[in-house]
PDB file of C-alpha atoms in Angstrom:
ATOM      1  CA  UNK A   1      -5.475  16.511  27.973  1.00  0.00           C
ATOM      2  CA  UNK A   2      -4.582  15.196  25.107  1.00  0.00           C
ATOM      3  CA  UNK A   3      -2.668  17.082  23.058  1.00  0.00           C
ATOM      4  CA  UNK A   4      -2.715  15.461  19.451  1.00  0.00           C
ATOM      5  CA  UNK A   5       1.085  16.424  17.504  1.00  0.00           C
ATOM      6  CA  UNK A   6      -0.173  16.863  13.435  1.00  0.00           C
ATOM      7  CA  UNK A   7      -2.538  19.801  10.952  1.00  0.00           C
ATOM      8  CA  UNK A   8       0.461  22.910  11.861  1.00  0.00           C
ATOM      9  CA  UNK A   9       3.444  21.038  12.932  1.00  0.00           C
ATOM     10  CA  UNK A  10       4.368  19.032   9.778  1.00  0.00           C
ATOM     11  CA  UNK A  11       6.685  21.160   7.846  1.00  0.00           C
ATOM     12  CA  UNK A  12       9.051  19.708   5.258  1.00  0.00           C
ATOM     13  CA  UNK A  13      12.356  20.961   4.670  1.00  0.00           C
ATOM     14  CA  UNK A  14      15.376  18.993   2.206  1.00  0.00           C
ATOM     15  CA  UNK A  15      18.414  20.729   1.058  1.00  0.00           C
ATOM     16  CA  UNK A  16      20.371  19.621  -1.912  1.00  0.00           C
ATOM     17  CA  UNK A  17      22.631  16.936  -0.615  1.00  0.00           C
ATOM     18  CA  UNK A  18      19.900  15.030   0.958  1.00  0.00           C
ATOM     19  CA  UNK A  19      19.523  16.337   4.723  1.00  0.00           C
ATOM     20  CA  UNK A  20      15.896  16.992   5.847  1.00  0.00           C
ATOM     21  CA  UNK A  21      14.421  18.161   8.747  1.00  0.00           C
ATOM     22  CA  UNK A  22      10.691  17.620   8.924  1.00  0.00           C
ATOM     23  CA  UNK A  23       8.537  18.089  12.200  1.00  0.00           C
ATOM     24  CA  UNK A  24       6.519  16.284  13.777  1.00  0.00           C
ATOM     25  CA  UNK A  25       3.469  16.199  12.716  1.00  0.00           C
ATOM     26  CA  UNK A  26       4.530  14.985   9.611  1.00  0.00           C
ATOM     27  CA  UNK A  27       2.758  11.905   7.955  1.00  0.00           C
ATOM     28  CA  UNK A  28       5.581   8.946   6.829  1.00  0.00           C
ATOM     29  CA  UNK A  29       3.677   7.518   4.510  1.00  0.00           C
ATOM     30  CA  UNK A  30       3.445  11.069   3.368  1.00  0.00           C
ATOM     31  CA  UNK A  31       7.154  11.480   4.303  1.00  0.00           C
ATOM     32  CA  UNK A  32       8.092   8.708   2.654  1.00  0.00           C
ATOM     33  CA  UNK A  33       6.286   9.954  -0.927  1.00  0.00           C
ATOM     34  CA  UNK A  34       8.015  13.242  -1.387  1.00  0.00           C
ATOM     35  CA  UNK A  35      11.951  11.800  -0.425  1.00  0.00           C
ATOM     36  CA  UNK A  36      11.414   9.436  -3.436  1.00  0.00           C
ATOM     37  CA  UNK A  37       9.877  11.802  -5.817  1.00  0.00           C
ATOM     38  CA  UNK A  38      13.027  13.961  -4.925  1.00  0.00           C
ATOM     39  CA  UNK A  39      14.553  10.686  -5.071  1.00  0.00           C
ATOM     40  CA  UNK A  40      16.395  10.370  -1.963  1.00  0.00           C
ATOM     41  CA  UNK A  41      16.854   6.838  -0.718  1.00  0.00           C
ATOM     42  CA  UNK A  42      16.453   5.426   3.245  1.00  0.00           C
ATOM     43  CA  UNK A  43      13.003   6.000   4.068  1.00  0.00           C
ATOM     44  CA  UNK A  44      11.201   3.700   1.730  1.00  0.00           C
ATOM     45  CA  UNK A  45      10.002   0.808   4.337  1.00  0.00           C
ATOM     46  CA  UNK A  46       8.017   3.806   6.623  1.00  0.00           C
ATOM     47  CA  UNK A  47       5.621   4.247   3.417  1.00  0.00           C
ATOM     48  CA  UNK A  48       3.350   2.928   5.248  1.00  0.00           C
ATOM     49  CA  UNK A  49       3.173   3.213   8.992  1.00  0.00           C
ATOM     50  CA  UNK A  50       0.299   4.539   9.867  1.00  0.00           C
ATOM     51  CA  UNK A  51       2.284   7.321  12.283  1.00  0.00           C
ATOM     52  CA  UNK A  52       3.690  10.414  12.719  1.00  0.00           C
ATOM     53  CA  UNK A  53       7.262  11.313  11.999  1.00  0.00           C
ATOM     54  CA  UNK A  54       7.464  12.616  16.355  1.00  0.00           C
ATOM     55  CA  UNK A  55       5.832   8.340  17.999  1.00  0.00           C
ATOM     56  CA  UNK A  56       8.246   7.392  14.814  1.00  0.00           C
ATOM     57  CA  UNK A  57      11.937   8.680  16.184  1.00  0.00           C
ATOM     58  CA  UNK A  58      10.321   7.588  20.036  1.00  0.00           C
ATOM     59  CA  UNK A  59       9.944   4.086  19.030  1.00  0.00           C
ATOM     60  CA  UNK A  60      12.431   3.930  16.762  1.00  0.00           C
ATOM     61  CA  UNK A  61       9.998   3.188  13.802  1.00  0.00           C
ATOM     62  CA  UNK A  62      10.117   0.400  11.611  1.00  0.00           C
ATOM     63  CA  UNK A  63       9.745  -2.061   8.502  1.00  0.00           C
ATOM     64  CA  UNK A  64      11.027  -4.379   6.392  1.00  0.00           C
ATOM     65  CA  UNK A  65      14.442  -3.913   7.647  1.00  0.00           C
ATOM     66  CA  UNK A  66      14.515  -0.679   7.913  1.00  0.00           C
ATOM     67  CA  UNK A  67      14.860   2.067  11.419  1.00  0.00           C
ATOM     68  CA  UNK A  68      14.872   5.249  11.665  1.00  0.00           C
ATOM     69  CA  UNK A  69      17.676   5.040  13.926  1.00  0.00           C
ATOM     70  CA  UNK A  70      18.426   4.013  10.157  1.00  0.00           C
ATOM     71  CA  UNK A  71      18.930   7.528   9.116  1.00  0.00           C
ATOM     72  CA  UNK A  72      18.254   9.551  11.706  1.00  0.00           C
ATOM     73  CA  UNK A  73      20.940  12.457  12.135  1.00  0.00           C
ATOM     74  CA  UNK A  74      19.481  14.552  15.363  1.00  0.00           C
ATOM     75  CA  UNK A  75      15.455  15.281  16.894  1.00  0.00           C
ATOM     76  CA  UNK A  76      14.662  18.420  19.153  1.00  0.00           C
ATOM     77  CA  UNK A  77      12.906  17.438  21.721  1.00  0.00           C
ATOM     78  CA  UNK A  78      10.863  19.465  24.533  1.00  0.00           C
ATOM     79  CA  UNK A  79      11.620  17.795  28.767  1.00  0.00           C
ATOM     80  CA  UNK A  80       9.051  17.681  30.825  1.00  0.00           C
ATOM     81  CA  UNK A  81      10.145  20.794  31.930  1.00  0.00           C
ATOM     82  CA  UNK A  82      10.030  22.847  29.268  1.00  0.00           C
ATOM     83  CA  UNK A  83      13.337  22.939  27.551  1.00  0.00           C
ATOM     84  CA  UNK A  84      14.546  23.073  24.323  1.00  0.00           C
ATOM     85  CA  UNK A  85      17.059  19.993  23.360  1.00  0.00           C
ATOM     86  CA  UNK A  86      18.735  18.898  20.664  1.00  0.00           C
ATOM     87  CA  UNK A  87      19.857  14.829  20.692  1.00  0.00           C
ATOM     88  CA  UNK A  88      22.460  14.221  18.468  1.00  0.00           C
ATOM     89  CA  UNK A  89      22.245  10.376  17.639  1.00  0.00           C
ATOM     90  CA  UNK A  90      23.784   8.422  19.420  1.00  0.00           C
ATOM     91  CA  UNK A  91      22.468  10.996  22.238  1.00  0.00           C
ATOM     92  CA  UNK A  92      18.494   9.317  21.507  1.00  0.00           C
ATOM     93  CA  UNK A  93      19.328   5.394  22.786  1.00  0.00           C
ATOM     94  CA  UNK A  94      17.534   5.047  20.385  1.00  0.00           C
ATOM     95  CA  UNK A  95      16.738   0.535  19.983  1.00  0.00           C
ATOM     96  CA  UNK A  96      14.757  -2.276  19.013  1.00  0.00           C
ATOM     97  CA  UNK A  97      11.081   0.346  19.772  1.00  0.00           C
ATOM     98  CA  UNK A  98      12.698   1.765  22.096  1.00  0.00           C
ATOM     99  CA  UNK A  99      14.689   5.262  23.312  1.00  0.00           C
ATOM    100  CA  UNK A 100      15.677   7.868  25.486  1.00  0.00           C
ATOM    101  CA  UNK A 101      12.312   9.668  24.400  1.00  0.00           C
ATOM    102  CA  UNK A 102      10.167   7.378  26.488  1.00  0.00           C
ATOM    103  CA  UNK A 103      12.775   6.373  28.763  1.00  0.00           C
ATOM    104  CA  UNK A 104      12.464  10.114  30.212  1.00  0.00           C
ATOM    105  CA  UNK A 105       8.752  11.243  28.817  1.00  0.00           C
ATOM    106  CA  UNK A 106      10.448  14.046  25.872  1.00  0.00           C
ATOM    107  CA  UNK A 107       8.310  15.776  23.610  1.00  0.00           C
ATOM    108  CA  UNK A 108       9.700  14.738  19.907  1.00  0.00           C
ATOM    109  CA  UNK A 109       8.954  18.503  18.206  1.00  0.00           C
ATOM    110  CA  UNK A 110      11.045  17.623  15.005  1.00  0.00           C
ATOM    111  CA  UNK A 111      14.151  15.827  13.521  1.00  0.00           C
ATOM    112  CA  UNK A 112      16.900  16.134  11.138  1.00  0.00           C
ATOM    113  CA  UNK A 113      17.831  13.239   9.067  1.00  0.00           C
ATOM    114  CA  UNK A 114      20.495  12.479   5.960  1.00  0.00           C
ATOM    115  CA  UNK A 115      19.844  10.038   2.793  1.00  0.00           C
ATOM    116  CA  UNK A 116      21.304   9.295  -0.520  1.00  0.00           C
ATOM    117  CA  UNK A 117      20.584  10.215  -3.840  1.00  0.00           C
ATOM    118  CA  UNK A 118      19.065   7.589  -6.121  1.00  0.00           C
ATOM    119  CA  UNK A 119      16.781   6.875  -8.984  1.00  0.00           C
ATOM    120  CA  UNK A 120      12.507   8.422  -7.775  1.00  0.00           C
ATOM    121  CA  UNK A 121      11.409   5.196  -9.579  1.00  0.00           C
ATOM    122  CA  UNK A 122      12.725   2.611  -8.671  1.00  0.00           C
ATOM    123  CA  UNK A 123      12.715   4.463  -4.741  1.00  0.00           C
ATOM    124  CA  UNK A 124       9.060   4.712  -6.036  1.00  0.00           C
ATOM    125  CA  UNK A 125       8.108   1.117  -6.675  1.00  0.00           C
ATOM    126  CA  UNK A 126       9.645  -0.072  -3.657  1.00  0.00           C
ATOM    127  CA  UNK A 127       7.214   1.357  -1.507  1.00  0.00           C
ATOM    128  CA  UNK A 128       4.436  -0.031  -3.995  1.00  0.00           C
ATOM    129  CA  UNK A 129       5.927  -3.743  -3.368  1.00  0.00           C
ATOM    130  CA  UNK A 130       6.529  -3.189   0.321  1.00  0.00           C
ATOM    131  CA  UNK A 131       2.661  -1.047   0.787  1.00  0.00           C
ATOM    132  CA  UNK A 132       0.995  -4.099  -1.836  1.00  0.00           C
ATOM    133  CA  UNK A 133       3.128  -6.225   0.875  1.00  0.00           C
ATOM    134  CA  UNK A 134       1.860  -5.040   3.940  1.00  0.00           C
ATOM    135  CA  UNK A 135      -1.830  -5.547   2.717  1.00  0.00           C
ATOM    136  CA  UNK A 136      -1.356  -8.644   1.851  1.00  0.00           C
ATOM    137  CA  UNK A 137      -0.170 -10.211   5.177  1.00  0.00           C
ATOM    138  CA  UNK A 138      -1.923  -7.796   7.672  1.00  0.00           C
ATOM    139  CA  UNK A 139      -5.318  -6.875   8.479  1.00  0.00           C
ATOM    140  CA  UNK A 140      -5.274  -3.552   7.686  1.00  0.00           C
ATOM    141  CA  UNK A 141      -9.043  -3.756   6.777  1.00  0.00           C
ATOM    142  CA  UNK A 142      -9.990  -3.942  10.353  1.00  0.00           C
ATOM    143  CA  UNK A 143      -9.190  -1.258  12.714  1.00  0.00           C
ATOM    144  CA  UNK A 144      -6.692  -1.871  15.383  1.00  0.00           C
ATOM    145  CA  UNK A 145      -3.271  -0.049  16.953  1.00  0.00           C
ATOM    146  CA  UNK A 146      -0.786  -1.804  14.508  1.00  0.00           C
ATOM    147  CA  UNK A 147       1.919  -4.377  16.124  1.00  0.00           C
ATOM    148  CA  UNK A 148       0.013  -5.457  19.795  1.00  0.00           C
ATOM    149  CA  UNK A 149       3.354  -7.438  20.822  1.00  0.00           C
ATOM    150  CA  UNK A 150       7.479  -6.508  20.866  1.00  0.00           C
ATOM    151  CA  UNK A 151       8.605  -9.647  18.797  1.00  0.00           C
ATOM    152  CA  UNK A 152      10.402 -11.105  21.557  1.00  0.00           C
ATOM    153  CA  UNK A 153      14.301 -11.804  21.147  1.00  0.00           C
ATOM    154  CA  UNK A 154      14.828 -15.586  19.054  1.00  0.00           C
ATOM    155  CA  UNK A 155      11.126 -15.721  18.699  1.00  0.00           C
ATOM    156  CA  UNK A 156       8.005 -13.586  16.412  1.00  0.00           C
ATOM    157  CA  UNK A 157       4.941 -12.676  18.354  1.00  0.00           C
ATOM    158  CA  UNK A 158       1.976 -14.122  15.681  1.00  0.00           C
ATOM    159  CA  UNK A 159       3.987 -17.240  14.875  1.00  0.00           C
ATOM    160  CA  UNK A 160       4.312 -17.912  18.904  1.00  0.00           C
ATOM    161  CA  UNK A 161       0.169 -16.847  18.734  1.00  0.00           C
ATOM    162  CA  UNK A 162      -1.170 -18.945  16.602  1.00  0.00           C
ATOM    163  CA  UNK A 163       1.187 -21.917  17.773  1.00  0.00           C
ATOM    164  CA  UNK A 164      -0.778 -21.302  20.886  1.00  0.00           C
ATOM    165  CA  UNK A 165      -4.403 -22.052  19.031  1.00  0.00           C
ATOM    166  CA  UNK A 166      -5.144 -18.499  19.789  1.00  0.00           C
ATOM    167  CA  UNK A 167      -5.342 -17.047  15.737  1.00  0.00           C
ATOM    168  CA  UNK A 168      -8.823 -15.733  15.783  1.00  0.00           C
ATOM    169  CA  UNK A 169      -9.291 -16.241  19.510  1.00  0.00           C
ATOM    170  CA  UNK A 170     -11.827 -13.621  20.225  1.00  0.00           C
ATOM    171  CA  UNK A 171     -13.243 -11.377  24.373  1.00  0.00           C
ATOM    172  CA  UNK A 172     -16.280  -9.118  22.880  1.00  0.00           C
ATOM    173  CA  UNK A 173     -15.015  -7.273  19.115  1.00  0.00           C
ATOM    174  CA  UNK A 174     -11.333  -7.300  19.695  1.00  0.00           C
ATOM    175  CA  UNK A 175      -9.666 -10.765  18.217  1.00  0.00           C
ATOM    176  CA  UNK A 176      -6.687 -11.981  16.609  1.00  0.00           C
ATOM    177  CA  UNK A 177      -6.595 -11.624  13.483  1.00  0.00           C
ATOM    178  CA  UNK A 178      -6.897 -15.020  11.628  1.00  0.00           C
ATOM    179  CA  UNK A 179      -4.589 -13.011   8.695  1.00  0.00           C
ATOM    180  CA  UNK A 180      -1.559 -11.873  11.079  1.00  0.00           C
ATOM    181  CA  UNK A 181      -1.484 -13.203  15.027  1.00  0.00           C
ATOM    182  CA  UNK A 182       0.068 -10.552  15.839  1.00  0.00           C
ATOM    183  CA  UNK A 183      -2.748  -8.099  15.301  1.00  0.00           C
ATOM    184  CA  UNK A 184      -5.576  -7.217  18.147  1.00  0.00           C
ATOM    185  CA  UNK A 185      -7.951  -5.998  15.714  1.00  0.00           C
ATOM    186  CA  UNK A 186     -11.275  -4.392  16.324  1.00  0.00           C
ATOM    187  CA  UNK A 187     -14.575  -6.587  14.959  1.00  0.00           C
ATOM    188  CA  UNK A 188     -16.843  -3.471  15.559  1.00  0.00           C
ATOM    189  CA  UNK A 189     -18.391  -2.575  18.988  1.00  0.00           C
ATOM    190  CA  UNK A 190     -14.648  -3.374  21.083  1.00  0.00           C
ATOM    191  CA  UNK A 191     -14.045  -2.021  24.207  1.00  0.00           C
ATOM    192  CA  UNK A 192     -10.327  -0.440  24.845  1.00  0.00           C
ATOM    193  CA  UNK A 193     -10.343  -3.298  27.970  1.00  0.00           C
ATOM    194  CA  UNK A 194     -11.702  -5.901  25.392  1.00  0.00           C
ATOM    195  CA  UNK A 195      -7.982  -5.123  24.157  1.00  0.00           C
ATOM    196  CA  UNK A 196      -7.039  -5.117  26.816  1.00  0.00           C
ATOM    197  CA  UNK A 197      -8.595  -8.886  28.025  1.00  0.00           C
ATOM    198  CA  UNK A 198      -7.505 -10.427  25.307  1.00  0.00           C
ATOM    199  CA  UNK A 199      -3.766  -9.192  25.172  1.00  0.00           C
ATOM    200  CA  UNK A 200      -3.850 -10.426  28.443  1.00  0.00           C
ATOM    201  CA  UNK A 201      -4.734 -14.598  27.818  1.00  0.00           C
ATOM    202  CA  UNK A 202      -2.744 -13.988  25.178  1.00  0.00           C
ATOM    203  CA  UNK A 203      -0.374 -13.431  27.056  1.00  0.00           C
ATOM    204  CA  UNK A 204      -0.806 -16.248  30.414  1.00  0.00           C
ATOM    205  CA  UNK A 205      -1.224 -19.103  26.879  1.00  0.00           C
ATOM    206  CA  UNK A 206       1.822 -18.507  25.433  1.00  0.00           C
ATOM    207  CA  UNK A 207       4.039 -18.202  28.170  1.00  0.00           C
ATOM    208  CA  UNK A 208       2.239 -21.419  29.849  1.00  0.00           C
ATOM    209  CA  UNK A 209       2.880 -23.162  25.969  1.00  0.00           C
ATOM    210  CA  UNK A 210       6.041 -21.289  25.246  1.00  0.00           C
ATOM    211  CA  UNK A 211       8.142 -20.398  28.131  1.00  0.00           C
ATOM    212  CA  UNK A 212       8.228 -16.740  26.591  1.00  0.00           C
ATOM    213  CA  UNK A 213       6.328 -12.771  28.302  1.00  0.00           C
ATOM    214  CA  UNK A 214       5.130 -11.111  24.732  1.00  0.00           C
ATOM    215  CA  UNK A 215       5.497  -7.320  25.862  1.00  0.00           C
ATOM    216  CA  UNK A 216       3.101  -4.819  24.848  1.00  0.00           C
ATOM    217  CA  UNK A 217       3.900  -2.964  21.397  1.00  0.00           C
ATOM    218  CA  UNK A 218       0.792  -0.269  21.759  1.00  0.00           C
ATOM    219  CA  UNK A 219       0.407   2.027  25.176  1.00  0.00           C
ATOM    220  CA  UNK A 220      -1.766   1.792  27.493  1.00  0.00           C
ATOM    221  CA  UNK A 221      -3.478   5.487  28.469  1.00  0.00           C
ATOM    222  CA  UNK A 222      -5.281   5.981  31.863  1.00  0.00           C
ATOM    223  CA  UNK A 223      -5.930   2.909  33.594  1.00  0.00           C
ATOM    224  CA  UNK A 224      -7.122  -0.903  33.406  1.00  0.00           C
TER     225      UNK A 224
END
């Protein structure tokens, strides 16, 4: 059973003192836009991330120097036993693309944040500029699951893949993006197995050339 958390769980409450509570189904892009219109700064980095708040909190989503952990106060989660628990920022153990939520299999219901006041026009311009940079550097014209591999400490996954001669490498309908080697794109008819096999090949080649093991940033559901 797969449950999509979206419509019906996308309420945002914004107080006058910059405290914001949002449900897990809220689009990160929509939330960034709402906060900008209210003159609350510190969430512009999320304006182009194609996901919802629940996933963003669970993996401590980040881009362009900002992360969820920079502004979150607490999160309400559902445990595997069905208990609703509020976890403070320090209890969330937020780190690079990781959290206690992922480690223990919790489900995010909502999260509370705190933001400082800023200039609405300047914040909206920042979102616009970051989205422009994203379009220029990332293969948004093709379907993908976003950044495919985590950033290895001291390296950049995309550069390692490019330097391994894998730019444009194809397996079935899956391809290492020529625009940004950190993305595996669907050129039209890729299967999940195409993507998985391509990732395995990339991981093996990068390790053979540089001794660095790439870890997937994408999640796999089912058996492969």
